[in-house]
Coordinates of C-alpha atoms in Angstrom, one line a residue:
M1385 CA 0.0 0.0 0.0
G1386 CA 1.2 3.5 -0.8
L1387 CA 0.1 6.8 0.7
R1388 CA 0.7 10.3 -0.8
Y1389 CA -0.3 13.7 0.4
F1390 CA 0.1 17.2 -1.2
G1391 CA -1.1 20.4 0.4
I1392 CA -0.7 24.1 -0.5
L1393 CA -1.7 27.5 1.0
S1394 CA -1.9 30.5 -1.3
F1395 CA -2.6 34.2 -0.9
A1396 CA -3.0 36.8 -3.6
V1397 CA -4.2 40.4 -4.0
D1398 CA -6.0 41.5 -7.1
K1399 CA -6.2 45.3 -7.9
I1400 CA -8.5 47.1 -10.4
N1401 CA -7.9 50.8 -10.6
D1402 CA -10.0 52.8 -13.1
N1403 CA -10.6 56.3 -11.9
S1404 CA -9.2 58.6 -14.5
T1405 CA -11.1 61.0 -16.8
N1406 CA -8.4 60.6 -19.4
I1407 CA -8.8 58.4 -22.4
F1408 CA -5.7 56.5 -23.6
D1409 CA -4.7 54.8 -26.8
W1410 CA -3.1 51.3 -27.1
R1411 CA 0.4 52.9 -26.6
G1412 CA -0.6 54.5 -23.3
Q1413 CA -0.7 58.0 -24.7
I1414 CA -3.4 60.4 -23.5
L1415 CA -5.9 61.3 -26.2
N1416 CA -7.1 64.8 -26.7
R1417 CA -10.4 64.2 -25.0
T1418 CA -11.9 63.2 -21.7
N1419 CA -14.9 61.3 -20.4
A1420 CA -17.3 62.8 -17.8
S1421 CA -17.8 59.5 -15.9
G1422 CA -14.4 59.6 -14.2
S1423 CA -13.5 56.1 -15.5
E1424 CA -12.2 54.9 -18.8
I1425 CA -13.5 51.3 -18.9
F1426 CA -16.2 50.9 -16.3
G1427 CA -19.4 52.8 -15.9
T1428 CA -18.3 54.3 -12.6
P1429 CA -14.9 54.9 -11.0
T1430 CA -13.3 51.8 -9.5
A1431 CA -10.5 51.2 -7.1
L1432 CA -11.0 47.6 -6.1
E1433 CA -8.5 45.7 -4.0
R1434 CA -9.4 42.1 -3.2
E1435 CA -7.7 39.3 -1.2
N1436 CA -7.8 35.8 -2.5
L1437 CA -7.1 33.2 0.2
G1438 CA -6.9 29.6 -0.9
T1439 CA -5.8 26.1 0.3
A1440 CA -5.8 22.8 -1.6
H1441 CA -5.2 19.2 -0.4
R1442 CA -4.8 16.0 -2.3
L1443 CA -4.6 12.5 -0.6
T1444 CA -4.0 9.4 -2.6
V1445 CA -3.9 5.8 -1.4
D1446 CA -2.6 2.9 -3.7
F1447 CA -3.4 -0.8 -3.1
N1448 CA -1.6 -3.5 -4.9
I1449 CA -4.2 -6.3 -5.2
T1450 CA -2.0 -8.6 -7.4
D1451 CA 1.1 -8.3 -9.5
N1452 CA -1.0 -7.0 -12.4
I1453 CA -3.9 -5.2 -10.7
D1454 CA -3.7 -2.0 -8.7
F1455 CA -6.6 -0.1 -7.0
K1456 CA -6.3 3.6 -6.1
V1457 CA -8.5 6.0 -4.2
S1458 CA -8.0 9.8 -4.0
D1459 CA -9.6 12.9 -2.6
Y1460 CA -9.0 16.5 -3.7
Y1461 CA -10.3 19.4 -1.6
R1462 CA -10.0 23.1 -2.3
Y1463 CA -11.2 26.1 -0.3
T1464 CA -11.2 29.7 -1.6
R1465 CA -12.3 32.9 0.2
L1466 CA -12.6 36.3 -1.6
K1467 CA -12.8 39.5 0.4
G1468 CA -12.0 43.1 -0.6
E1469 CA -12.7 46.8 -0.6
D1470 CA -13.5 49.4 -3.3
A1471 CA -12.6 52.9 -2.0
L1472 CA -14.6 54.4 -4.8
G1473 CA -17.4 51.8 -5.1
E1474 CA -21.1 52.1 -4.3
R1475 CA -22.2 51.8 -0.7
I1476 CA -25.5 50.3 0.5
L1477 CA -27.3 51.7 3.5
I1478 CA -28.1 48.8 5.9
E1479 CA -29.4 49.6 9.4
D1480 CA -28.0 53.2 9.2
E1481 CA -24.6 51.9 8.1
L1482 CA -23.0 52.4 4.7
I1483 CA -21.6 49.0 3.6
D1484 CA -19.2 48.2 0.7
L1485 CA -20.5 44.8 -0.6
N1486 CA -16.9 43.8 -1.5
T1487 CA -16.1 43.6 2.3
L1488 CA -18.5 40.7 2.6
P1489 CA -16.6 37.5 2.0
S1490 CA -17.4 34.9 -0.7
T1491 CA -16.4 31.3 -0.2
L1492 CA -16.2 28.3 -2.5
N1493 CA -15.6 24.7 -1.3
R1494 CA -14.8 22.1 -3.9
N1495 CA -14.2 18.3 -3.4
I1496 CA -13.4 15.6 -6.0
F1497 CA -13.3 12.0 -4.9
G1498 CA -12.0 9.3 -7.2
A1499 CA -11.5 5.6 -7.4
E1500 CA -9.5 3.8 -10.1
L1501 CA -8.8 0.2 -11.1
D1502 CA -5.7 -0.4 -13.2
A1503 CA -5.0 -3.9 -14.7
L1504 CA -2.3 -5.4 -17.0
F1505 CA -2.9 -8.4 -19.3
F1506 CA -1.0 -10.5 -21.9
E1507 CA 2.5 -10.0 -20.5
E1508 CA 1.7 -6.4 -19.8
K1509 CA 0.9 -5.5 -23.4
L1510 CA -2.7 -4.6 -22.6
N1511 CA -3.4 -2.0 -20.0
V1512 CA -7.1 -1.4 -18.9
I1513 CA -8.2 1.4 -16.6
S1514 CA -11.6 2.1 -15.2
F1515 CA -12.4 5.0 -12.9
F1516 CA -15.2 6.8 -11.0
K1517 CA -15.3 10.4 -9.8
N1518 CA -17.7 12.3 -7.5
Y1519 CA -17.7 16.1 -7.8
S1520 CA -19.3 18.3 -5.2
Y1521 CA -19.1 22.0 -4.3
R1522 CA -20.7 24.6 -2.1
A1523 CA -20.6 28.4 -2.9
K1524 CA -21.8 31.2 -0.6
S1525 CA -21.8 34.9 -1.3
I1526 CA -23.8 38.1 -1.0
D1527 CA -26.6 38.1 -3.6
V1528 CA -26.1 41.6 -5.2
F1529 CA -29.3 41.1 -7.2
E1530 CA -31.5 40.7 -4.1
V1531 CA -29.9 43.3 -1.8
G1532 CA -32.5 45.9 -0.9
A1533 CA -33.3 48.6 1.6
N1534 CA -32.2 47.6 5.1
R1535 CA -31.4 44.0 4.2
L1536 CA -28.6 41.8 3.0
V1537 CA -29.3 38.6 1.2
F1538 CA -26.8 35.8 1.0
N1539 CA -27.0 33.1 -1.7
E1540 CA -25.7 29.5 -1.1
I1541 CA -25.6 27.0 -3.9
R1542 CA -24.7 23.3 -3.7
N1543 CA -24.2 20.7 -6.4
N1544 CA -23.2 17.0 -6.5
S1545 CA -22.4 15.2 -9.7
N1546 CA -20.8 11.9 -10.8
G1547 CA -18.4 11.0 -13.6
Y1548 CA -16.8 7.9 -14.9
G1549 CA -14.3 6.7 -17.5
F1550 CA -12.7 3.7 -19.2
A1551 CA -9.4 3.5 -21.1
V1552 CA -7.5 0.9 -23.0
K1553 CA -3.9 0.9 -24.2
Y1554 CA -2.2 -1.9 -26.2
Q1555 CA 1.5 -2.2 -27.0
L1556 CA 1.7 -3.6 -30.5
N1557 CA 5.5 -3.8 -30.4
P1558 CA 8.3 -2.0 -28.6
S1559 CA 7.9 1.1 -30.9
I1560 CA 4.1 1.4 -31.4
F1561 CA 1.1 1.5 -29.0
I1562 CA -2.6 2.4 -29.6
R1563 CA -5.0 3.7 -27.1
T1564 CA -8.6 4.8 -26.7
S1565 CA -10.7 6.2 -23.8
I1566 CA -14.2 7.4 -23.0
E1567 CA -15.1 9.6 -20.1
E1568 CA -18.2 11.3 -18.7
A1569 CA -16.5 14.4 -17.2
I1570 CA -17.6 17.3 -15.0
R1571 CA -16.0 20.7 -14.6
I1572 CA -16.9 22.7 -11.4
P1573 CA -17.3 26.5 -12.0
T1574 CA -14.5 28.6 -10.6
E1575 CA -14.9 31.4 -8.1
A1576 CA -14.4 34.0 -10.8
E1577 CA -17.2 32.5 -12.9
I1578 CA -19.7 32.3 -9.9
F1579 CA -18.9 35.4 -7.9
G1580 CA -17.5 37.7 -10.6
D1581 CA -15.5 40.8 -9.3
L1582 CA -18.4 43.3 -8.7
A1583 CA -16.7 45.4 -11.4
A1584 CA -16.1 44.1 -14.9
T1585 CA -17.7 40.6 -14.2
I1586 CA -21.1 40.3 -12.5
P1587 CA -22.0 37.2 -10.5
N1588 CA -24.1 34.3 -11.7
F1589 CA -25.5 32.0 -9.0
D1590 CA -27.4 29.9 -11.5
L1591 CA -24.3 28.5 -13.2
E1592 CA -24.4 24.7 -13.7
P1593 CA -21.3 22.5 -13.8
E1594 CA -20.0 21.7 -17.3
E1595 CA -20.8 18.1 -18.4
S1596 CA -19.0 16.5 -21.3
L1597 CA -18.8 13.0 -23.0
N1598 CA -15.2 12.7 -24.2
W1599 CA -13.9 10.0 -26.6
N1600 CA -10.3 9.8 -27.6
V1601 CA -8.3 7.4 -29.9
G1602 CA -4.7 7.7 -30.7
V1603 CA -1.4 6.0 -31.8
Q1604 CA 2.2 6.6 -30.8
F1605 CA 5.4 5.6 -32.6
E1606 CA 8.8 6.0 -30.9
K1607 CA 12.1 4.9 -32.5
R1608 CA 15.2 5.0 -30.4
F1609 CA 18.5 4.9 -32.2
D1610 CA 20.7 4.9 -29.1
T1611 CA 20.6 6.1 -25.5
N1612 CA 20.6 9.7 -26.4
R1613 CA 18.8 9.9 -29.8
F1614 CA 15.2 9.2 -30.6
F1615 CA 12.2 10.1 -32.7
L1616 CA 8.6 10.2 -31.4
V1617 CA 5.3 11.0 -33.1
N1618 CA 1.9 10.9 -31.5
V1619 CA -1.5 11.4 -33.3
N1620 CA -4.7 11.7 -31.3
G1621 CA -8.3 12.3 -32.4
F1622 CA -11.0 13.4 -30.0
V1623 CA -14.7 14.1 -29.7
R1624 CA -16.0 16.3 -26.9
N1625 CA -19.8 16.7 -26.7
R1626 CA -20.5 19.2 -23.9
E1627 CA -23.6 20.4 -22.1
N1628 CA -23.6 23.6 -20.0
L1629 CA -20.3 24.9 -21.4
I1630 CA -19.3 27.9 -19.3
R1631 CA -18.3 31.0 -21.4
P1632 CA -18.3 34.8 -20.9
V1633 CA -21.2 36.8 -22.4
Q1634 CA -21.2 40.6 -22.7
V1635 CA -24.3 41.9 -20.9
S1636 CA -23.5 45.7 -21.1
F1637 CA -20.9 48.0 -22.5
S1638 CA -18.5 47.5 -19.6
R1639 CA -19.6 44.2 -18.0
I1640 CA -19.6 40.4 -18.8
Q1641 CA -21.3 37.5 -17.1
F1642 CA -20.3 33.8 -17.3
R1643 CA -23.3 31.7 -18.6
N1644 CA -24.0 28.2 -19.7
E1645 CA -24.2 27.3 -23.4
D1646 CA -26.7 24.5 -23.8
V1647 CA -25.0 22.0 -26.1
V1648 CA -21.7 22.2 -27.9
D1649 CA -20.4 19.5 -30.2
G1650 CA -16.6 19.4 -30.4
K1651 CA -14.1 17.4 -32.4
G1652 CA -10.5 17.6 -33.4
I1653 CA -7.1 16.1 -34.0
E1654 CA -3.8 16.6 -32.3
L1655 CA -0.2 15.9 -33.5
A1656 CA 2.9 15.9 -31.3
L1657 CA 6.5 15.4 -32.5
K1658 CA 9.7 15.0 -30.5
V1659 CA 13.2 14.6 -32.1
N1660 CA 16.4 14.2 -30.2
P1661 CA 19.0 14.3 -33.1
L1662 CA 21.9 15.1 -30.8
K1663 CA 22.6 14.2 -27.1
S1664 CA 22.2 17.9 -26.1
L1665 CA 19.5 19.0 -28.5
L1666 CA 15.7 18.4 -28.3
L1667 CA 13.2 19.6 -30.9
Q1668 CA 9.5 19.4 -30.3
G1669 CA 6.2 20.6 -31.6
N1670 CA 2.5 20.3 -31.1
F1671 CA -0.4 21.0 -33.6
T1672 CA -4.1 21.0 -32.9
T1673 CA -7.1 21.8 -35.1
Q1674 CA -10.6 21.6 -33.7
S1675 CA -14.2 22.6 -34.1
N1676 CA -16.6 23.6 -31.3
E1677 CA -20.1 24.0 -32.8
I1678 CA -23.1 25.3 -30.9
D1679 CA -25.9 22.8 -31.3
S1680 CA -28.8 24.6 -29.6
G1681 CA -30.4 28.0 -29.2
V1682 CA -30.4 31.0 -31.5
D1683 CA -26.6 30.5 -32.3
I1684 CA -27.0 26.9 -33.6
G1685 CA -24.4 26.0 -36.2
K1686 CA -22.0 28.7 -35.1
Q1687 CA -18.5 28.2 -33.5
V1688 CA -18.2 29.1 -29.8
P1689 CA -16.6 32.6 -29.7
N1690 CA -13.1 33.1 -28.4
I1691 CA -12.0 29.4 -28.6
P1692 CA -9.2 29.0 -31.3
L1693 CA -9.8 26.5 -34.1
T1694 CA -6.1 26.0 -34.8
F1695 CA -3.1 26.4 -32.5
Y1696 CA 0.4 25.0 -32.4
N1697 CA 3.8 25.5 -30.7
L1698 CA 7.4 24.8 -31.7
G1699 CA 10.3 24.5 -29.3
A1700 CA 14.0 23.8 -29.2
N1701 CA 16.1 23.1 -26.1
Y1702 CA 19.9 22.8 -26.0
E1703 CA 21.7 21.9 -22.8
I1704 CA 25.3 21.2 -21.6
V1705 CA 25.9 19.3 -18.4
N1706 CA 29.1 19.8 -16.4
L1707 CA 30.3 22.7 -18.5
L1708 CA 34.1 23.1 -18.5
N1709 CA 34.2 20.2 -16.0
H1710 CA 33.2 22.5 -13.2
G1711 CA 29.7 21.1 -12.5
I1712 CA 28.0 24.0 -14.4
Y1713 CA 24.7 23.3 -16.0
F1714 CA 23.9 25.4 -19.1
Q1715 CA 20.5 25.4 -21.0
I1716 CA 19.0 27.6 -23.7
S1717 CA 15.5 27.3 -24.9
C1718 CA 13.4 28.8 -27.7
T1719 CA 9.6 28.5 -28.0
Y1720 CA 7.1 29.8 -30.6
L1721 CA 3.4 29.8 -29.9
F1722 CA 0.5 30.4 -32.3

């Protein structure tokens, strides 16, 4: 049996400052005109400073049932608290006290439990994996849409969903393997998507988790010439049919809100290459082309906005170990992204 634990504590401060009557161009130069609102981007002046406190923990336990069968259980928990202050923001009069709604904390608790069975057959040529996941979360925040005279309203949402998956990999020979997988996956909304920032992004307490049925099939070829030189190519095709895809939607001139897209049909192909022609030189590249077509509502047949259809990257890495026999490690890298 094996036991592994990982934990992290994080703290960040976000600042949004928009309280100038000047209007700037893309080079930062002040244009010869002003706006009367006292802000360039938002409808009203903003000087928001918000603290983001988070902690995450992952516990994994491995059980070796037989020489060829392993069973694993894991649990991932994350807690986030957002609390801030806007020196120029709107105040609400509650019980004779002016309150900045940013000072009221928002919290998000997320938990993902998983169980996995991993088995090898036919002299370890065939690898079969099946798994189950439970996704749950609880979010609590001030409901800015329900706040009224002399009252504060808090909104708490809960959700519990299950996912599963099955994967198969077969090693045809030492150089080639094929694999396929299918998964019913869930994506929990993030704190930014649920709570917004009470400035450019307004909250949405009605967000549903993303659900997707993913199917992948791929093949990999790897040829090793000696210890230090090899060539690898990996081709993978995928289908991702999603419900409740979360994406930003513009709701006013200066604000957006994250909303669910009913149904999106996605498909694509990926290509990865790695070449190690010299001991110290590694060349690599990845290419993806895909489609994400909306399959419901008034935008049926259109691509989901702001998701690239084609992207790739190229990279080269050169390294020298024990430079000048003085234990110096030297590395230079170059990467191109499109």
